[in-house]
Structure formats: structure tokens, C-alpha cells
Coordinates of C-alpha atoms and ligand atoms in Angstrom, one line a residue:
M197 CA -0.3 0.1 0.3
N198 CA 1.2 3.5 -0.4
Q199 CA 0.4 6.4 2.0
T200 CA -0.3 10.2 0.9
I201 CA -1.5 13.1 2.8
L202 CA -4.6 14.6 2.1
L203 CA -5.7 18.2 3.0
H204 CA -8.9 17.7 5.0
K205 CA -10.0 20.9 6.4
R206 CA -8.8 24.3 5.8
P207 CA -6.5 25.6 8.3
A208 CA -8.6 28.7 10.3
G209 CA -6.0 30.0 12.3
K210 CA -3.3 27.7 13.7
P211 CA -3.1 25.0 10.5
L212 CA -3.3 21.2 13.4
L213 CA -2.7 17.8 13.0
S214 CA -6.5 17.9 11.6
D215 CA -6.2 19.3 8.9
F216 CA -4.6 16.7 7.3
K217 CA -5.6 13.0 6.3
L218 CA -3.5 10.1 5.9
V219 CA -4.9 7.9 3.3
S220 CA -3.4 4.4 2.3
E221 CA -4.4 3.6 -1.1
E222 CA -2.6 1.3 -3.7
K223 CA 0.4 1.2 -5.0
P224 CA 0.0 3.2 -8.3
E225 CA 1.9 0.3 -11.6
I226 CA 3.8 2.7 -14.0
Q227 CA 2.0 3.5 -18.0
A228 CA 4.8 3.4 -21.4
G229 CA 6.3 7.1 -20.4
E230 CA 6.3 6.9 -17.4
I231 CA 8.1 7.1 -14.0
L232 CA 7.5 5.1 -10.6
L233 CA 9.0 7.1 -8.4
K234 CA 9.9 6.9 -4.4
A235 CA 9.8 10.1 -2.1
I236 CA 13.5 10.7 -0.5
Y237 CA 12.8 13.9 1.4
V238 CA 10.1 16.3 1.9
S239 CA 10.7 20.0 2.4
V240 CA 8.0 21.6 4.4
D241 CA 7.2 25.4 3.8
P242 CA 5.7 28.7 5.5
Y243 CA 4.4 29.0 2.3
L244 CA 2.6 25.7 1.8
R245 CA 0.0 27.5 4.8
G246 CA -1.0 30.3 2.1
R247 CA -2.0 27.8 -0.2
M248 CA -4.7 25.8 2.7
S249 CA -6.6 28.5 2.3
E250 CA -9.1 29.3 -0.7
G251 CA -8.3 33.0 -1.0
K252 CA -6.4 34.1 -4.3
S253 CA -2.5 34.4 -4.3
Y254 CA 0.9 33.9 -6.6
V255 CA -0.2 30.0 -6.5
A256 CA -3.8 28.4 -6.6
P257 CA -4.8 27.4 -3.2
F258 CA -4.4 23.2 -2.3
E259 CA -7.7 21.3 -3.4
L260 CA -9.6 20.1 -0.8
H261 CA -9.2 16.1 -0.2
Q262 CA -6.3 15.9 -2.5
A263 CA -2.7 15.0 -1.4
I264 CA -0.7 18.5 -0.7
T265 CA 2.5 18.7 -3.0
S266 CA 5.5 20.7 -1.9
G267 CA 9.5 19.7 -2.9
I268 CA 10.4 16.7 -2.7
V269 CA 14.1 15.1 -3.5
A270 CA 12.2 11.5 -4.5
Q271 CA 14.2 7.9 -6.1
V272 CA 13.8 6.8 -9.8
V273 CA 12.6 2.8 -9.0
K274 CA 11.2 1.7 -12.0
S275 CA 11.6 3.7 -14.8
N276 CA 9.9 3.4 -19.1
H277 CA 11.2 6.9 -19.6
A278 CA 14.1 7.6 -22.0
D279 CA 15.2 10.8 -19.8
F280 CA 15.5 7.9 -16.9
S281 CA 17.0 5.8 -15.0
Q282 CA 16.3 3.1 -12.6
D283 CA 18.4 4.9 -9.2
E284 CA 19.1 8.2 -10.2
Y285 CA 17.5 11.5 -7.3
V286 CA 15.2 13.6 -8.7
Y287 CA 14.3 16.5 -7.2
G288 CA 11.0 18.5 -8.2
I289 CA 6.7 20.0 -6.6
L290 CA 5.3 16.5 -6.3
E291 CA 3.0 15.1 -3.8
W292 CA 2.9 13.7 -0.1
K293 CA 3.0 10.5 -1.6
E294 CA 5.5 7.8 -0.4
Y295 CA 5.1 6.5 -4.0
Q296 CA 4.1 8.6 -6.7
T297 CA 3.9 7.6 -10.7
S298 CA 5.5 11.1 -13.1
R299 CA 6.2 11.7 -16.9
G300 CA 8.7 13.5 -16.2
D301 CA 7.6 17.2 -16.4
G302 CA 9.3 19.9 -14.2
L303 CA 11.9 17.9 -12.2
H304 CA 15.6 18.3 -11.7
K305 CA 17.8 15.1 -12.0
V306 CA 20.2 16.1 -8.3
D307 CA 23.6 14.3 -7.8
A308 CA 24.0 12.7 -4.3
D309 CA 27.2 12.5 -4.5
K310 CA 28.3 16.9 -4.8
A311 CA 26.6 17.1 -2.0
P312 CA 24.5 15.3 0.9
L313 CA 20.0 14.8 -0.9
S314 CA 18.7 17.3 1.0
A315 CA 20.7 20.1 0.9
Y316 CA 18.7 20.1 -3.0
L317 CA 16.0 21.2 -0.6
G318 CA 17.8 24.2 1.2
V319 CA 20.6 25.9 0.7
L320 CA 20.9 24.3 -2.8
G321 CA 17.0 24.5 -3.3
M322 CA 14.4 27.2 -3.3
T323 CA 15.8 28.1 0.4
G324 CA 19.6 29.0 -1.2
L325 CA 17.8 31.0 -4.6
T326 CA 15.9 32.9 -2.5
A327 CA 18.2 34.2 -0.3
L328 CA 20.6 35.1 -2.4
L329 CA 18.8 36.4 -5.4
G330 CA 16.2 38.4 -3.2
L331 CA 19.3 40.0 -1.4
S332 CA 21.4 40.5 -4.2
E333 CA 18.8 41.6 -6.0
I334 CA 17.2 44.2 -4.1
G335 CA 19.1 44.4 -0.8
K336 CA 21.9 44.6 -2.4
P337 CA 24.5 44.9 0.1
Q338 CA 27.5 47.4 -0.4
K339 CA 31.1 45.9 1.4
G340 CA 30.9 47.7 5.3
E341 CA 26.4 48.2 5.2
T342 CA 24.5 47.0 7.9
V343 CA 22.2 44.1 7.5
I344 CA 19.8 43.5 9.6
V345 CA 18.2 39.3 9.2
S346 CA 14.5 38.3 10.5
G347 CA 14.1 35.0 10.7
A348 CA 17.5 34.1 11.3
A349 CA 18.3 31.0 12.6
G350 CA 15.6 29.4 9.6
A351 CA 16.3 28.2 6.2
V352 CA 16.4 31.0 4.1
G353 CA 17.2 33.7 7.3
S354 CA 20.5 31.8 8.5
V355 CA 21.8 31.8 4.8
V356 CA 21.2 35.6 4.0
G357 CA 22.7 35.4 7.4
Q358 CA 25.8 34.1 6.0
I359 CA 26.3 35.5 2.4
A360 CA 25.9 38.9 3.4
K361 CA 28.9 37.9 5.6
I362 CA 30.8 36.8 2.8
M363 CA 29.8 39.9 1.3
G364 CA 31.7 42.4 4.3
C365 CA 28.5 43.2 5.9
R366 CA 27.7 43.5 9.6
V367 CA 24.7 41.5 10.2
V368 CA 22.8 40.9 12.6
G369 CA 19.4 38.5 13.1
I370 CA 16.5 38.1 14.7
A371 CA 15.1 34.9 16.1
G372 CA 13.4 33.2 18.4
S373 CA 15.6 31.9 21.2
D374 CA 18.3 32.6 23.0
E375 CA 20.0 28.7 21.1
K376 CA 19.2 30.4 18.7
C377 CA 20.9 33.4 18.8
D378 CA 24.5 31.9 20.1
M379 CA 24.2 29.2 16.7
L380 CA 24.4 32.6 14.6
T381 CA 27.0 34.1 16.5
S382 CA 29.4 31.7 17.6
E383 CA 28.6 28.9 14.0
F384 CA 27.8 31.6 11.5
G385 CA 29.4 35.1 12.2
F386 CA 26.8 36.9 13.0
N387 CA 27.7 40.4 14.5
A388 CA 24.9 39.7 16.3
A389 CA 21.2 38.1 17.4
I390 CA 18.5 39.5 19.2
N391 CA 16.0 37.0 20.6
Y392 CA 12.5 38.8 20.5
K393 CA 10.9 36.5 22.4
T394 CA 12.8 37.8 25.3
T395 CA 12.9 41.5 24.5
G396 CA 10.7 44.1 25.2
N397 CA 12.0 46.8 23.5
M398 CA 12.7 45.4 20.2
R399 CA 13.3 49.4 18.7
K400 CA 16.5 49.7 21.4
A401 CA 17.7 46.5 21.0
I402 CA 18.2 46.7 17.1
A403 CA 19.0 50.9 17.2
T404 CA 22.0 48.8 19.9
A405 CA 22.4 46.1 17.8
C406 CA 23.3 48.5 14.6
P407 CA 25.2 52.0 15.8
K408 CA 24.9 53.0 12.1
G409 CA 21.5 52.4 11.5
V410 CA 19.7 49.5 8.7
D411 CA 20.8 49.7 5.5
V412 CA 19.9 46.2 4.6
Y413 CA 16.9 44.2 6.0
F414 CA 15.1 41.3 4.7
D415 CA 11.7 40.2 5.9
N416 CA 10.8 36.4 6.5
V417 CA 8.6 37.9 9.5
G418 CA 6.9 40.9 8.9
G419 CA 4.5 42.5 12.0
A420 CA 6.0 43.6 14.8
I421 CA 9.2 42.8 14.8
S422 CA 9.6 44.6 11.1
D423 CA 7.4 47.6 12.3
A424 CA 10.7 47.9 14.8
V425 CA 13.4 47.4 12.4
L426 CA 12.0 50.1 10.0
V427 CA 12.1 53.2 12.4
N428 CA 16.0 52.4 12.8
T429 CA 16.7 51.8 8.2
N430 CA 19.3 54.8 7.1
K431 CA 19.2 56.9 4.4
F432 CA 18.4 54.7 1.1
A433 CA 18.2 51.4 3.3
R434 CA 16.2 48.6 0.6
I435 CA 14.0 46.7 2.1
A436 CA 13.6 43.0 0.1
V437 CA 10.1 41.2 2.0
C438 CA 10.7 37.7 1.5
G439 CA 8.3 36.6 4.2
A440 CA 5.9 37.3 7.0
I441 CA 5.0 34.2 8.6
S442 CA 4.1 36.4 11.6
I443 CA 0.6 37.3 10.4
Y444 CA 0.3 33.9 8.5
N445 CA -2.4 32.3 10.9
N446 CA -4.0 35.2 11.6
T447 CA -7.9 35.5 11.2
S448 CA -7.7 39.4 12.2
P449 CA -6.3 42.2 10.3
P450 CA -2.5 43.3 11.6
T451 CA -1.8 45.9 13.0
S452 CA 1.0 47.2 11.5
I453 CA 2.5 51.0 11.5
S454 CA 2.6 52.8 8.4
V455 CA 5.2 52.7 6.8
Q456 CA 5.3 55.0 4.2
P457 CA 6.8 58.0 6.2
F458 CA 9.4 55.5 7.0
L459 CA 10.1 55.1 3.0
I460 CA 9.9 59.1 2.5
K461 CA 12.0 60.5 5.1
N462 CA 15.6 57.4 4.3
S463 CA 14.1 57.8 1.1
A464 CA 14.1 53.6 0.9
L465 CA 13.2 51.2 -1.2
M466 CA 10.9 48.8 0.3
Q467 CA 10.2 45.8 -2.6
G468 CA 8.5 42.3 -2.5
F469 CA 9.1 39.6 -3.8
I470 CA 9.3 35.9 -5.7
V471 CA 11.9 33.8 -6.1
N472 CA 10.6 32.6 -9.4
N473 CA 11.0 35.9 -10.4
Y474 CA 14.7 35.0 -10.9
A475 CA 14.4 32.0 -12.9
A476 CA 16.6 33.4 -15.4
K477 CA 19.6 33.9 -13.0
F478 CA 19.0 30.5 -11.0
P479 CA 21.5 28.7 -13.1
Q480 CA 24.1 31.4 -12.2
A481 CA 23.6 31.6 -8.7
M482 CA 24.0 27.4 -8.8
I483 CA 27.3 27.6 -9.1
K484 CA 28.0 30.2 -6.8
L485 CA 25.6 28.8 -3.6
S486 CA 26.9 25.2 -5.1
Q487 CA 30.9 26.7 -4.6
W488 CA 30.5 28.3 -1.4
L489 CA 28.8 25.7 0.0
A490 CA 31.9 23.2 -1.6
E491 CA 35.0 25.6 0.0
G492 CA 32.5 25.8 3.4
K493 CA 31.7 29.2 3.3
L494 CA 28.1 28.8 3.8
S495 CA 27.1 25.4 5.8
N496 CA 23.9 23.2 4.7
T497 CA 22.2 23.5 8.3
E498 CA 19.0 21.6 8.5
T499 CA 16.9 20.0 10.5
I500 CA 15.1 16.5 9.6
V501 CA 12.5 15.3 10.9
E502 CA 12.2 11.0 10.4
G503 CA 8.8 9.4 9.2
F504 CA 6.1 10.0 6.8
E505 CA 3.4 10.3 9.0
Q506 CA 5.8 13.2 10.4
I507 CA 5.6 15.9 7.7
P508 CA 2.2 17.8 9.4
Q509 CA 3.8 18.0 12.1
A510 CA 6.8 19.4 10.4
F511 CA 5.0 21.9 9.2
I512 CA 3.3 23.1 12.1
D513 CA 6.4 23.3 14.3
L514 CA 7.6 25.4 11.0
F515 CA 5.3 28.6 13.8
E516 CA 6.6 27.1 16.9
G517 CA 10.2 27.7 15.6
K518 CA 11.0 24.4 16.0
N519 CA 13.5 23.7 13.6
K520 CA 17.1 25.5 12.8
G521 CA 17.5 26.1 9.3
K522 CA 16.2 23.8 6.9
M523 CA 13.3 21.4 7.5
V524 CA 13.1 18.3 5.9
V525 CA 11.1 15.0 6.1
N526 CA 13.2 12.0 5.5
I527 CA 10.9 9.0 4.4
Ligands
NAP777 P1 12.3 28.6 8.0 O1 12.6 30.6 8.3 O2 12.6 27.7 8.0 O3 10.8 28.4 9.5 C1 9.9 29.4 9.7 C2 10.3 30.0 11.0 O4 9.3 31.3 11.5 C3 10.7 29.6 12.3 O5 11.5 28.7 12.4 C4 10.2 30.8 13.5 O6 11.8 30.5 13.7 C5 9.5 31.7 12.2 N1 8.5 31.8 13.3 C6 7.9 31.9 12.9 N2 6.3 31.6 13.8 C7 6.7 33.6 13.7 C8 6.5 35.0 14.3 N3 5.3 34.3 14.8 N4 6.6 35.9 14.4 C9 8.6 35.5 14.2 N5 9.0 34.6 13.6 C10 8.3 33.4 14.0 O7 11.1 29.0 6.5 P2 12.0 29.9 5.7 O8 11.5 28.6 4.6 O9 13.8 30.3 5.7 O10 10.8 30.5 4.9 C11 11.0 31.9 5.6 C12 10.3 33.0 5.0 O11 10.1 33.3 3.7 C13 8.1 32.9 5.0 O12 8.0 33.8 5.5 C14 8.7 32.3 4.2 O13 7.4 32.3 3.6 C15 9.2 33.3 2.8 N6 9.4 32.5 1.9 C16 9.4 33.1 1.1 C17 10.0 33.0 -0.4 C18 9.8 33.9 -1.5 O14 10.1 33.7 -2.9 N7 9.5 35.1 -1.3 C19 10.5 31.6 -0.9 C20 11.1 31.1 0.0 C21 10.1 31.0 1.4 P3 12.2 32.0 15.3 O15 12.2 30.8 16.5 O16 12.7 32.4 15.1 O17 10.2 32.3 16.1

């Protein structure tokens, strides 16, 4: 039999285990021109929360009672397809199923000898591309500038901070525990880190950690944390709005400050982005990320949860900050 995870109910606020359903179905058989894939690593990502709601976004909502999809590294276990051989590994946006068939559309081969397979969901996947391209295309950090990143100990944030260090910046991270803050300063070389859960006055803490003000803000969380960063921005600051996890589960409208006065006063740039905007730059970006990883300049930090049936819990745990680096599930 083949285990599958369906979206059972649309979450109201924080996602719950009861919003998902684990079912068993027949293991699929391949037809001509198809391959049989076995899931190896499944990525759980905050953006999936948006797809679980009904509202229109930049990607269509998931359908109720259908398998959820996310980035997955899978192994070809049978092939009737000329371009894929048995035992090869691929990455694609695939269904939360132990086994599934594919005609190969949208699949990319990945090399298990070049990097651990899970890295293709993290630093060598969407995570790394989001960090590098959001930072360089919108943040445009210059050597000696101050870069601050929220969600700093997570998948994207930890890579953003490390790249900003490679670029010669002063780097400050905002994260949700002392242990995470220690990791940022001692393992990743951040200049300072702020635990937003224990800091009473975030505006003051940011001013102290950024004595020359903030030149670049890489925003993963939105809400009150971002308000506190905004009031500390410098003239011509650049704010790359990558995510807003602090408000993804809101059931009432957020109450953030008005950004216009800060943008006007500082002639600052604030721009949202979706990593796929920069698809044409992926190949070059991948070369850089692979090089930094091979040289030991970038760390592939991840939290690996074991077992197919743990996928929904791993997803829910993102909103509790239970991960350090990229959260992946090993099937
Ligand atoms: P992640 O940072 O690895 O995981 C989520 C982290 O968010 C948690 O570990 C937690 O860390 C923090 N968090 C949870 N609830 C929070 C809250 N209420 N306030 C502040 N922090 C909270 O996830 P990721 O995959 O790297 O994604 C980070 C952000 O980037 C997300 O907003 C995501 O939607 C966005 N993203 C955007 C793109 C794009 O193309 N624009 C692509 C990928 C990701 P703490 O312990 O620090 O709270």
C-alpha cells in the first residue's frame, strides 16, 4: 500500500493535525513513458500555509481532499521513460505520497555525490536561491553596510546572513530563542543576534545592535518585528520583503505601522518578491551557492524529522520555531 497525505480541512488560524488526513491507497503502476518515484526527502515550507487557504494568491490554493504538494527529492525506482534511469535522484514539486508516477515534467536530476540529497531542498534549492537572489537583487548590500535579517535562524534567514557576511557586511539576526541566537553568532559569524521573544524593547535592541543604523533589511516575518526594524533604517535603505510568517495564521487584520513616512523620510526602497521572478538567474546563482558550500563558506544547516506520517507535524512546527535551518522530512 501507498501512504498519502490529503488536505482534509482548510486551517482556521494556526494549522492543526486534524486539518490533514493520512490515507492508504494502492501503490501505482507505471505506464509507457512514465517513471515510478519513491519520496526520499520532503520539504515543509511556510508558504504552503497560504495555499491551504481559499483566497487567491500567486499560486492556486490546494484542493480539499487532494494530496498536498511541495518540493521533494525522490528516487526513480522503475522507469519506462527514455530520459530517466532506475536509481537516479530527482527534485520536483511532487505530491505528499510515498510512491507516485510521473511523466518527468518539471523534474530536475540531482547528484547525490555532489551534496547530501536534503541540501537540494535547502541551501542548493529554493531556500538558497531565495536568500541569494532576494538579498543581491533587492538588498544590494555593499561592503561595510549593516544588514539585518528576521527569521534569521530559519532556512532562508540563516543563508541570507551567511551570504551577507561573505559580502563583507555587519550582520544582525533576529530569532526566537537564545540557542538560535548563539548559533547565529558562534557558528555563522553574525555580529549580533536578538531574541525577539525575550527582548522587551525591540526598537532599542535593534538600535544597539546596529549602531550605524540599518542599510538592508531582509524581512522573513513581517508584523511588529519589522515595524521595529523600519524605525531604525538609514537613508537609501533597501528592504527585501521575502515573507510574513508572523501574520500567516492571523484571523483578524494585522495592525502594523504605516510604512510610508519611513520610506519617504529615508528615500528607502521596499520591495516584495517571489523567488521565481528571478528564474533566469537560477543557473548562475546555483554555481555560486555550490561553490560557497564546497568551500565551507556556507553551512547547510537543517532539522531532519523522520517518517512520512510526521510531515504535517513538521509543517505545523515551523510556526512554533522548532526548526534550525531548513526543516525537511526524511521518508
Ligand atoms: P523558516 O524560517 O525555516 O521557518 C519558519 C521560522 O519562522 C521558524 O523557525 C520561526 O523561527 C519563525 N517564526 C514562526 N512564527 C513566527 C512569528 N510569529 N514571528 C516571528 N518569527 C516566527 O522558513 P523559510 O522556509 O526559511 O521561510 C522564511 C520566510 O520566507 C517565510 O515567511 C516564507 O514564507 C518566506 N519565503 C519566501 C519566498 C519567496 O519567494 N518570497 C521563498 C521561500 C520562503 P523563530 O524561532 O525565530 O521564531
